[in-house]
Every structure is written in C-alpha cells, then in structure tokens.
Short mmCIF file of C-alpha atoms and ligand atoms in Angstrom, two decimals:
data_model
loop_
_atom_site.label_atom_id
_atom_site.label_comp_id
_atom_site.label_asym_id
_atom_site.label_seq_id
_atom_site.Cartn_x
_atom_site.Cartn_y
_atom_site.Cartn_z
CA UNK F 1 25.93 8.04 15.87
CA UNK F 2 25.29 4.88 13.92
CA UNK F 3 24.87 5.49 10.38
CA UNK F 4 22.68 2.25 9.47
CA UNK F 5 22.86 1.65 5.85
CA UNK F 6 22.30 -2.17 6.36
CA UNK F 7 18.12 -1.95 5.18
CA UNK F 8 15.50 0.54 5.00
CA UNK F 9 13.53 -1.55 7.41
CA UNK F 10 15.29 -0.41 10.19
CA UNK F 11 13.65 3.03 9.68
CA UNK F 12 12.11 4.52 12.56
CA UNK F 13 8.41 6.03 12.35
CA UNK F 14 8.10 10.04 12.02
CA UNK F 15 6.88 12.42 14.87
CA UNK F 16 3.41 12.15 12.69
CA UNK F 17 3.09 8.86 12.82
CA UNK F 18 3.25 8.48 16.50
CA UNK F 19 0.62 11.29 16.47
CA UNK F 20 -1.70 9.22 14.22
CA UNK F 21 -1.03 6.07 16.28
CA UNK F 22 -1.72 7.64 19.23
CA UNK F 23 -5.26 8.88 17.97
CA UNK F 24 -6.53 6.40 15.50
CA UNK F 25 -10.00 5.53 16.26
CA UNK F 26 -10.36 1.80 16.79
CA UNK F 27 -12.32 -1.37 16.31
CA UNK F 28 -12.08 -5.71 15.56
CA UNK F 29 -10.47 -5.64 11.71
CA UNK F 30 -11.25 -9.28 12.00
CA UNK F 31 -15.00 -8.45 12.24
CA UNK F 32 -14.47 -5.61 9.49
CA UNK F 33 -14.50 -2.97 12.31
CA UNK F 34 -11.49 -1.15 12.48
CA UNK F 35 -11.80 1.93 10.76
CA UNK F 36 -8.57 2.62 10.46
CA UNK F 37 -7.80 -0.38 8.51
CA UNK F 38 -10.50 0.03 6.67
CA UNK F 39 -8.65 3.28 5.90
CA UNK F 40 -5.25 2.14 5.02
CA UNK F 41 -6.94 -0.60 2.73
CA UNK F 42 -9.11 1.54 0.89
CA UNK F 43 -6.76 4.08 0.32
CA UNK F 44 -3.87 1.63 -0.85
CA UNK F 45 -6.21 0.07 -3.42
CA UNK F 46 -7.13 3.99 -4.92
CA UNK F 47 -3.09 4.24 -4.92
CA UNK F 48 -2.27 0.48 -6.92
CA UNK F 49 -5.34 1.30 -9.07
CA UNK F 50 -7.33 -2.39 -7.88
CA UNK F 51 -10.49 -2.76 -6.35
CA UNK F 52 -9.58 -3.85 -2.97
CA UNK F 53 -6.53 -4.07 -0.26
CA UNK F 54 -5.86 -6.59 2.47
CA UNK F 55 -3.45 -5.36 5.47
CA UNK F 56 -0.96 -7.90 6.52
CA UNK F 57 2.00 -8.08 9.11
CA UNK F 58 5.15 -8.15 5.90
CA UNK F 59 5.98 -8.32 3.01
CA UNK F 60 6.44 -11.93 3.37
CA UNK F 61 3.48 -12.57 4.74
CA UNK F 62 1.52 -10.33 1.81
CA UNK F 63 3.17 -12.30 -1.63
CA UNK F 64 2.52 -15.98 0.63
CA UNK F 65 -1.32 -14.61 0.99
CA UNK F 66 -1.41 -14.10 -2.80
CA UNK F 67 0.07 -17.35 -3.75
CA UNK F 68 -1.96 -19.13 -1.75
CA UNK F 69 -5.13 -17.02 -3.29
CA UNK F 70 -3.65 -17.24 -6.97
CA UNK F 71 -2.32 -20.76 -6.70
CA UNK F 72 -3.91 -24.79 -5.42
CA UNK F 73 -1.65 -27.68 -4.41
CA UNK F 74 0.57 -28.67 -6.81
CA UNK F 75 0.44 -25.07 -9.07
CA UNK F 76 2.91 -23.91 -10.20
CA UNK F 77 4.38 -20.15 -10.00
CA UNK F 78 7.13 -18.95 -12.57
CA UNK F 79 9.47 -16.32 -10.65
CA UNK F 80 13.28 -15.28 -11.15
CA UNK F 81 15.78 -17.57 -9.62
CA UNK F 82 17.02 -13.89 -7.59
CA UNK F 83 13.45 -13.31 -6.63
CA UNK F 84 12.76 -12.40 -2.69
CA UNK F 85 9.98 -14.90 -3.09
CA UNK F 86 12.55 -17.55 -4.21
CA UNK F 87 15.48 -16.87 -2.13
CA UNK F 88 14.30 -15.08 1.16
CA UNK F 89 10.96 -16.29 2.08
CA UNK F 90 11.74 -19.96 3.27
CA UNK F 91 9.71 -21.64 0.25
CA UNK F 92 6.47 -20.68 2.52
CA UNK F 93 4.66 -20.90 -0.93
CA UNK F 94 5.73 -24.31 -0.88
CA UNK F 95 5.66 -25.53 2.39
CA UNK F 96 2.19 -24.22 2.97
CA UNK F 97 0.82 -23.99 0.44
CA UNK F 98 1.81 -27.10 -1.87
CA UNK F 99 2.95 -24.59 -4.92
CA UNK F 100 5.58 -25.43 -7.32
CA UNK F 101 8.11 -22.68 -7.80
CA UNK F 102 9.47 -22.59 -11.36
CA UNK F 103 12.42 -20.23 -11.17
CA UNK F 104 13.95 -18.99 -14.73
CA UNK F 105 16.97 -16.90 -14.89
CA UNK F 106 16.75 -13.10 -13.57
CA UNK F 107 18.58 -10.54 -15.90
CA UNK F 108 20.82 -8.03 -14.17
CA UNK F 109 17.95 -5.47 -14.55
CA UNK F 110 15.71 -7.45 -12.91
CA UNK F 111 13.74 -8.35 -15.26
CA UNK F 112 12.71 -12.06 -17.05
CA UNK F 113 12.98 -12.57 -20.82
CA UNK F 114 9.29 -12.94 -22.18
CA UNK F 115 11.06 -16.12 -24.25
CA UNK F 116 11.47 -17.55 -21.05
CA UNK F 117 8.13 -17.25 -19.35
CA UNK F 118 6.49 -18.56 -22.73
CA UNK F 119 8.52 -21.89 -22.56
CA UNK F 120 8.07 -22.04 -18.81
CA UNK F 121 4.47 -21.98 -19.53
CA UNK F 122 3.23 -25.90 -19.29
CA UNK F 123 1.41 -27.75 -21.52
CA UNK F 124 -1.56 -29.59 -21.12
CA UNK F 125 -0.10 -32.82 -20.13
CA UNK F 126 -0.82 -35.15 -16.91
CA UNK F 127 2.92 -35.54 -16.10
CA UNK F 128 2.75 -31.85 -15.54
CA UNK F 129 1.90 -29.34 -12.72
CA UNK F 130 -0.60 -26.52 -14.05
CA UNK F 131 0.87 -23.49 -14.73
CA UNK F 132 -0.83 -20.60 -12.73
CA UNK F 133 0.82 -17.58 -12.10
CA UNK F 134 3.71 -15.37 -13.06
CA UNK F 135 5.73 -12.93 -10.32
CA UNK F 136 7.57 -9.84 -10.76
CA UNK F 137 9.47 -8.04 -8.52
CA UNK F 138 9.75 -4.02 -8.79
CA UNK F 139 12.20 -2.51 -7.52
CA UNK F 140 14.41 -5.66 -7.39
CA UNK F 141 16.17 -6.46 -4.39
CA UNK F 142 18.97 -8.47 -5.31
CA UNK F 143 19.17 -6.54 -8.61
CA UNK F 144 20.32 -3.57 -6.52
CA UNK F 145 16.87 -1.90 -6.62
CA UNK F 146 16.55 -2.21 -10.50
CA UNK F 147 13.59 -0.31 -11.76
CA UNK F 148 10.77 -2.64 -13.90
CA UNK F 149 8.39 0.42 -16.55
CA UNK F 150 5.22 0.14 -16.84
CA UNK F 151 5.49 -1.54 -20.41
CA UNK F 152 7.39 -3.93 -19.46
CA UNK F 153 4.77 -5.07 -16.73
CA UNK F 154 2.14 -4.77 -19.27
CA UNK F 155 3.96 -7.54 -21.63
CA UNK F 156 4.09 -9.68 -18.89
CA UNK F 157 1.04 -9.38 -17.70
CA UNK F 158 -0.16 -9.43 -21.94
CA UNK F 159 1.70 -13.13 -21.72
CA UNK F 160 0.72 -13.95 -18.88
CA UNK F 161 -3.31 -13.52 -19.47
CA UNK F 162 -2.87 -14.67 -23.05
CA UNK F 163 -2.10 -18.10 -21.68
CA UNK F 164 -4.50 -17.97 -18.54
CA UNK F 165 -1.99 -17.44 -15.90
CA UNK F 166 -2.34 -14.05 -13.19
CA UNK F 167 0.34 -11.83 -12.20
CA UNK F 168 1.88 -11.32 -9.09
CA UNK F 169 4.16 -8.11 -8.31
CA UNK F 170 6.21 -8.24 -5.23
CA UNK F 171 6.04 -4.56 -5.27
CA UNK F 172 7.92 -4.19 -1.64
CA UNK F 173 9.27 -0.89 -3.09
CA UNK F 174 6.80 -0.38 -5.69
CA UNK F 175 6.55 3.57 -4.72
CA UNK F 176 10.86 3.80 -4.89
CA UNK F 177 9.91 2.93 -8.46
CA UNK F 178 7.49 5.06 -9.12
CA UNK F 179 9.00 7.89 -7.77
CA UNK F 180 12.26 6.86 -9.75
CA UNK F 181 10.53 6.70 -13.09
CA UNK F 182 8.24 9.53 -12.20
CA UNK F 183 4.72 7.99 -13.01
CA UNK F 184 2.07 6.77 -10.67
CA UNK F 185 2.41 3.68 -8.71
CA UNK F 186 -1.27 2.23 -9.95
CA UNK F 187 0.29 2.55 -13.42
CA UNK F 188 3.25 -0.09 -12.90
CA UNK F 189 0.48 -2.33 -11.28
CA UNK F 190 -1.66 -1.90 -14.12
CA UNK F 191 -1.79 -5.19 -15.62
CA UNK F 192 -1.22 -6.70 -12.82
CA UNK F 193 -3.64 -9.25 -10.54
CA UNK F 194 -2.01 -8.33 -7.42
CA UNK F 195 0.35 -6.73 -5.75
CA UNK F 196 1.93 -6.42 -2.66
CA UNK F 197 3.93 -3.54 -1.21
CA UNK F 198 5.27 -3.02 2.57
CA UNK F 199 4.52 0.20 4.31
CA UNK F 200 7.90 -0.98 6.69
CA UNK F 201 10.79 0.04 4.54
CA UNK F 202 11.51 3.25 2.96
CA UNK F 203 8.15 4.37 4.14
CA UNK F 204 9.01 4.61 7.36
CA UNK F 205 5.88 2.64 8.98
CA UNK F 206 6.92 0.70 11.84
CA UNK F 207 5.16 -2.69 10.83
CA UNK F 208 3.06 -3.86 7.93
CA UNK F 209 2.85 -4.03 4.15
CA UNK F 210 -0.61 -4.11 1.60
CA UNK F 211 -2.03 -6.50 -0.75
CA UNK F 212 -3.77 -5.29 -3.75
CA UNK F 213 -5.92 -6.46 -5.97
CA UNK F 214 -9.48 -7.53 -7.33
CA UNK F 215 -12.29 -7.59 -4.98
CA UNK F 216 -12.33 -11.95 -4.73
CA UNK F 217 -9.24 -11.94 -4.88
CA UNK F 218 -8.73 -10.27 -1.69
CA UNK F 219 -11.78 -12.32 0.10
CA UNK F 220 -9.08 -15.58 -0.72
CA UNK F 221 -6.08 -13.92 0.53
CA UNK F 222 -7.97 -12.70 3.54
CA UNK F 223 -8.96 -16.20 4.41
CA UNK F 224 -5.13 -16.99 3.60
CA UNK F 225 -4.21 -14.67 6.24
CA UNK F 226 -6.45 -15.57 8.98
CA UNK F 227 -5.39 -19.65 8.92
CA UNK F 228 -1.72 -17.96 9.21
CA UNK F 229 -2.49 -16.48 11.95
CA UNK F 230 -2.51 -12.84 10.84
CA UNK F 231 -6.22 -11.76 11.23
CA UNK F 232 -4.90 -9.06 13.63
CA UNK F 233 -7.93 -7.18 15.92
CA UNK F 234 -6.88 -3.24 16.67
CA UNK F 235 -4.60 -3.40 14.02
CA UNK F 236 -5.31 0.63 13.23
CA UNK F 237 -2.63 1.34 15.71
CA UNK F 238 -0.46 0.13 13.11
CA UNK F 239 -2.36 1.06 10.37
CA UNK F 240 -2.31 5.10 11.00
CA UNK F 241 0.96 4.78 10.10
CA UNK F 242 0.39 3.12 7.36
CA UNK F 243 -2.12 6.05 5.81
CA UNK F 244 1.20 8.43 7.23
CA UNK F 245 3.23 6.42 5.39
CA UNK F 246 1.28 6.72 1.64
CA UNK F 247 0.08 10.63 2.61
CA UNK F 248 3.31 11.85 3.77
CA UNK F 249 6.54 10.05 2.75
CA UNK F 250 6.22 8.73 -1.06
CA UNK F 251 7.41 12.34 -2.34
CA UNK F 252 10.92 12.58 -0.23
CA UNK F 253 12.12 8.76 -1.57
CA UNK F 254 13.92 11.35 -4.03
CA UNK F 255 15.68 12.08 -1.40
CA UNK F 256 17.17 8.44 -0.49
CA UNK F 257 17.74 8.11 -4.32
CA UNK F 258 19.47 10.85 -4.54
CA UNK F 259 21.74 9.62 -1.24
CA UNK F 260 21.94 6.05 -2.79
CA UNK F 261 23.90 8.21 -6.06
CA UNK F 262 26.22 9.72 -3.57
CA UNK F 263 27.33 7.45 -2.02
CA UNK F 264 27.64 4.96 -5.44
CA UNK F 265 29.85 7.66 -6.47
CA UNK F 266 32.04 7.66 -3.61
CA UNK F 267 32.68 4.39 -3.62
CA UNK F 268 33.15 3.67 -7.32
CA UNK F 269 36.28 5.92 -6.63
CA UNK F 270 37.79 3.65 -3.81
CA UNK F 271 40.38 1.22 -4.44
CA UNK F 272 39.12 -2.66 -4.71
CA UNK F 273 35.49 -1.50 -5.13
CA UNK F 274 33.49 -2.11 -8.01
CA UNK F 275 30.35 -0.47 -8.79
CA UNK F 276 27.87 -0.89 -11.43
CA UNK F 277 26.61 3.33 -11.53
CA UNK F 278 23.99 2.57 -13.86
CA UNK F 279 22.34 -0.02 -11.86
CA UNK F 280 21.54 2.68 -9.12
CA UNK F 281 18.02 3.58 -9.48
CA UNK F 282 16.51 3.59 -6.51
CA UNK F 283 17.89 3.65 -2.72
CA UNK F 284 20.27 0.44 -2.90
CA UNK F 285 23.67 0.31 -3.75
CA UNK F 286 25.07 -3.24 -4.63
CA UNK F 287 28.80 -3.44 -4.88
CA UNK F 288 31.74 -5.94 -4.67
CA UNK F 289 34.78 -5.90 -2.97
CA UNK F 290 37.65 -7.21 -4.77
CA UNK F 291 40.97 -7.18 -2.03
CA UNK F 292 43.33 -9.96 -1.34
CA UNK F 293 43.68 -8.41 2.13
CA UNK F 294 40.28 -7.69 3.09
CA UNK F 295 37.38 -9.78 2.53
CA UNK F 296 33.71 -8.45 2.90
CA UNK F 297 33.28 -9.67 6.56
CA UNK F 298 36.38 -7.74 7.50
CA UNK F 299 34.87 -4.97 5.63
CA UNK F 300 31.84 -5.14 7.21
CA UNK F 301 33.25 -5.32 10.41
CA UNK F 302 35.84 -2.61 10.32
CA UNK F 303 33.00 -0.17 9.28
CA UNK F 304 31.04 -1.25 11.99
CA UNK F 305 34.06 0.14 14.83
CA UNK F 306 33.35 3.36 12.35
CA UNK F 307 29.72 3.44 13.31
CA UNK F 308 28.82 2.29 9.78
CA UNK F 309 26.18 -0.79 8.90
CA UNK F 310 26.06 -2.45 5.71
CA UNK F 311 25.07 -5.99 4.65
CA UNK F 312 27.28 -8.83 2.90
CA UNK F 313 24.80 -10.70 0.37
CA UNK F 314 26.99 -13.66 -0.47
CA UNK F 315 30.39 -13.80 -2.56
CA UNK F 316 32.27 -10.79 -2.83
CA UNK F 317 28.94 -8.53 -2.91
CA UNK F 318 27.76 -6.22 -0.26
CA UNK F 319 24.40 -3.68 0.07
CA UNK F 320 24.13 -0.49 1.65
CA UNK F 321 20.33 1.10 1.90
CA UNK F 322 19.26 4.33 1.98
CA UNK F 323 16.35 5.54 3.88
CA UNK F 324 14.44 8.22 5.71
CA UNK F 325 16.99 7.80 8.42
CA UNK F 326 19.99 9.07 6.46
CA UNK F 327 21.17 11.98 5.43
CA UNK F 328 23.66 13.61 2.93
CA UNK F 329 26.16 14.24 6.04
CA UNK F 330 25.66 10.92 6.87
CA UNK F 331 26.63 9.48 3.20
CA UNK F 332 29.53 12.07 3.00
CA UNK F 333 30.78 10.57 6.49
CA UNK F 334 30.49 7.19 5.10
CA UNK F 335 32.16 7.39 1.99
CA UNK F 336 34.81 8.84 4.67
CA UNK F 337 34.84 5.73 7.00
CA UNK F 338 35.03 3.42 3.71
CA UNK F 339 38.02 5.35 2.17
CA UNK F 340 40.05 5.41 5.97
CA UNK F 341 39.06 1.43 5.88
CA UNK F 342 40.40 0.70 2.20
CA UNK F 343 43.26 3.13 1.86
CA UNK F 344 44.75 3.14 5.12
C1 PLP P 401 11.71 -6.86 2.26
C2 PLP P 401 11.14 -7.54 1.06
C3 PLP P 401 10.11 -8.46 1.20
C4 PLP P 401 9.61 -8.97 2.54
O1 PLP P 401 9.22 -8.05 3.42
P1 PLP P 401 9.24 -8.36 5.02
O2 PLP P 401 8.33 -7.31 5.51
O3 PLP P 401 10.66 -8.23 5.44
O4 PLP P 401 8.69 -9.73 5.21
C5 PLP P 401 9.58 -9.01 0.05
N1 PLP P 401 10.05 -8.67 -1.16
C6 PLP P 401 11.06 -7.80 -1.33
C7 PLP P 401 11.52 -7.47 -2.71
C8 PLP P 401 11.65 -7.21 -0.22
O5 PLP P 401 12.67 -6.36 -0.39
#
C-alpha cells in the first residue's frame, strides 16, 4: 500500500461523508437556495467567530475572492515573501485583480516583524500605491506548519486597523492550529477581517474551502466569485462534507500531529537528514537532505519503489504531510523505508 505523505489534500472523504453527500437536500446556491450551503456557510462563520461565510471551490480560489473584496486596482497587499498567496497562487491577485503584492521577509516561525509591516505601510503620496490590506498565514506552509497565537494575530490586526488597512488570514489549516495550541479557531481569527480556510486538506472533504468574514464583506467576495466562474448551483453535494468535515474531524488532527512528531523523530536520527524538531507543530514535517550521493530527487524517487510519497520544495528541502489517511504503522514503516534508502 502507498503510504502518501506528499499533502493532506490527497485525503480521501470518510464513510460519513459519502452518507451526507448522498442525502443532502438540494437547491440553486447561486439563487441562495441550497440549503446545504446555506448550512456549511452558516456554520463556518459560528466556528471563525464572523458574521457571514462564502463557499468556494479552494483555497486559492477563497484568499483571490478576498483580495479582490479587500483590495481595487492598483492596492496594494503586504504578505510574507514565503506566503502561499505569494509563491503558489500564480499572482491571481495580480493578474485579476490589478493588486500590488508587497512581500516583506517571513521569519522561520512564520510570522512578520510588526517593524516591518509599519514601514511597509505607504504614505500618503501620489507616486505611491494605497496601502490596503495585510495577510497572514496560520499554520504556515512553507514554514513547516508553524503555528501563529492568537496575540500575535491581534497585534497585527491592532497595526493593521490603526493605520486603516484589513486583515487577511490564509487560514488553509486554521483548525491544525487551533487544535495545536488548544483554543478555539474563532479566537485566532479574532481580529481578523477575513479568513479563509479549506475543508480539502486535513479535513478530509473531497473539494472546497470557506471564506469568513463580515456580512459586506462577503456580498463583495461573492460577486468576486461568480465573475470567476465559481457561483456553483447544487453545490450541497459538496458541501455535506463540508459540515462532516467541521462536525466530525477537527478533534482527531491530534492525531496527524502526533504522526507528524513520529516521524520528525525518526528522521532526525538518519544519517544526512536534518530536522528542525521544534518547528513541528502541526502535521508537516520540513527537512533537508544533506548527501553528496543522493540528492532529494533520488530520494524522492527511491522512496517512491518503497511505496512512500513525499514532496521536494526546492534546494535541498523536502515535506512529508500527515493526514487522516495515515497511520502510526504507516509512519513506523516509513521511517523504515527512509533508513533502508539512506543507510544501505
Ligand atoms: C493548500 C493551501 C492553499 C490553497 O488551497 P487549494 O485548495 O490547493 O487551492 C492556500 N494556502 C495555504 C497555506 C495552503 O496550504
């Protein structure tokens, strides 16, 4: 069997999920008439502590939404030079929308120094784009699923409003945090404008992620999604899995955290492997791989004839995920198909 450690998107949905599919009563969401989505929505908004929620096919297509709501032509947004928004979504923000990315260094816990979001902050000044919005992302991806608190986010969103800008939180795996740091997901959110998290990844819906936020707010971002293309009709097929997914599967992420240690563990203990333990907070394990003889695409590809899938994310650094799909027995056999790989 194929131990897939490569993302938490490739999860599969549970045997509850297809149940709720199955049954969900249906209707036109883009006349306001599925009830399911109407559902999901209302339910995700009591969960992120904002007034309303807007369904959407991804993640990427739920922080483009809220740019385009936050931000006009020739904005700007201030975001972390590792951000998923910056890196991974193909400038969409810019391409579609016109917005000016302003990316400022990302510390290796994810975070931006406040110093540097109050000098990014323009002034007044007609050779200048307006400065309009701020973005976090929690847990960070490329940080190795770095955990942001909930006074941290305040800050930011303290700066932020102090000097008229919103906050965005790409909150993809906003409830990995929450579970990690034990407190509620609507209180990481709490200063924040919006925020977007997918119901696709650890949470084991098949498609789909939620945008969250004030009640105008979401009337802009629905218009955003409808000239994109996304007003989607019986989308409560999709949806029940969604309400699955934020009923039934926020408690066990322990679980993939817990699997995520593991397996940091067993690698840190392999020769030509370096692993930053304290950076493992959630369900991704960032590592390099330091070997004259082997270089990550070997790695990678070795594992593979082991029936192991992991990532390579540029340089010496690869990812492995954890998710509802794996289990302990499947980390333990891991760790065994890395150390027949690297000490063979
Ligand atoms: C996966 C991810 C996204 C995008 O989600 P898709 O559903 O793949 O479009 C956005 N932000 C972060 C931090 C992610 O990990």
């Amino acid at each position: 069997m194929f131990i897939d450690l490569r993302s938490d998107t490739v999860t599969l949905p549970s045997p509850a999920m297809r149940a709720a599919m199955a049954a969900a009563p249906l209707g036109d969401d883009v006349f306001g008439e599925d009830p399911t989505v109407n559902r999901l929505e209302a339910l995700a908004a009591e969960r992120l502590g904002k007034e309303a929620a807007l369904f959407v096919a991804s993640g990427t297509m739920g922080n483009l939404v809220s740019l385009l709501a936050h931000c006009g032509r020739g904005d700007e947004a201030i975001m972390g030079d590792a951000a998923h928004t910056y890196i991974y979504e193909q400038g969409g923000a810019a391409a579609l929308g016109g917005i000016h990315p302003r990316a400022l260094p990302t510390l290796p816990d994810g975070s931006l120094r406040l110093e540097d979001i109050v000098a990014a902050i323009r002034s007044d000044d007609q050779h200048f784009p307006i400065s309009r919005l701020v973005c976090l992302e929690n847990t960070h991806n490329r940080a190795g699923g770095a955990v942001l608190t909930p006074a941290y986010t305040a800050a930011v969103a303290d700066l932020a409003h102090s000097h008229g800008l919103k906050l965005h939180i790409d909150g993809a795996r906003i409830f990995h945090a929450a579970v990690a740091l034990q407190v509620e997901a609507r209180e990481l959110a709490g200063g924040a404008d919006s925020i977007t998290f997918c119901l696709s990844k650890g949470l084991a819906a098949p498609v789909g992620s939620v945008v969250c936020g004030e009640a105008g707010f979401i009337r802009r971002a629905r218009r955003a999604r409808k000239a994109l293309g996304g007003g989607m009709r019986q989308a409560g097929v999709l949806a029940a899995a969604g309400i699955v997914a934020l009923e039934e599967m926020v408690e066990r992420l322990a679980e993939d955290h817990a699997h995520a240690r593991q397996l940091a563990e067993g690698l840190a203990s392999l020769p030509g492997i370096a692993v930053e333990l304290d950076r493992v907070q959630t369900n991704i394990v960032i590592f390099s791989l330091d070997r004259p003889d082997l270089s990550p695409a070997e790695l990678i590809a070795r594992l593979r004839q082991r029936q192991v899938g992991l990532l390579a994310i540029g340089g010496k650094r690869l990812r492995a995920v954890t998710h509802y799909g794996i289990t302990a027995e499947h980390i333990a056999a891991a760790i065994a198909a890395f150390a027949a790989v690297l000490c063979q």
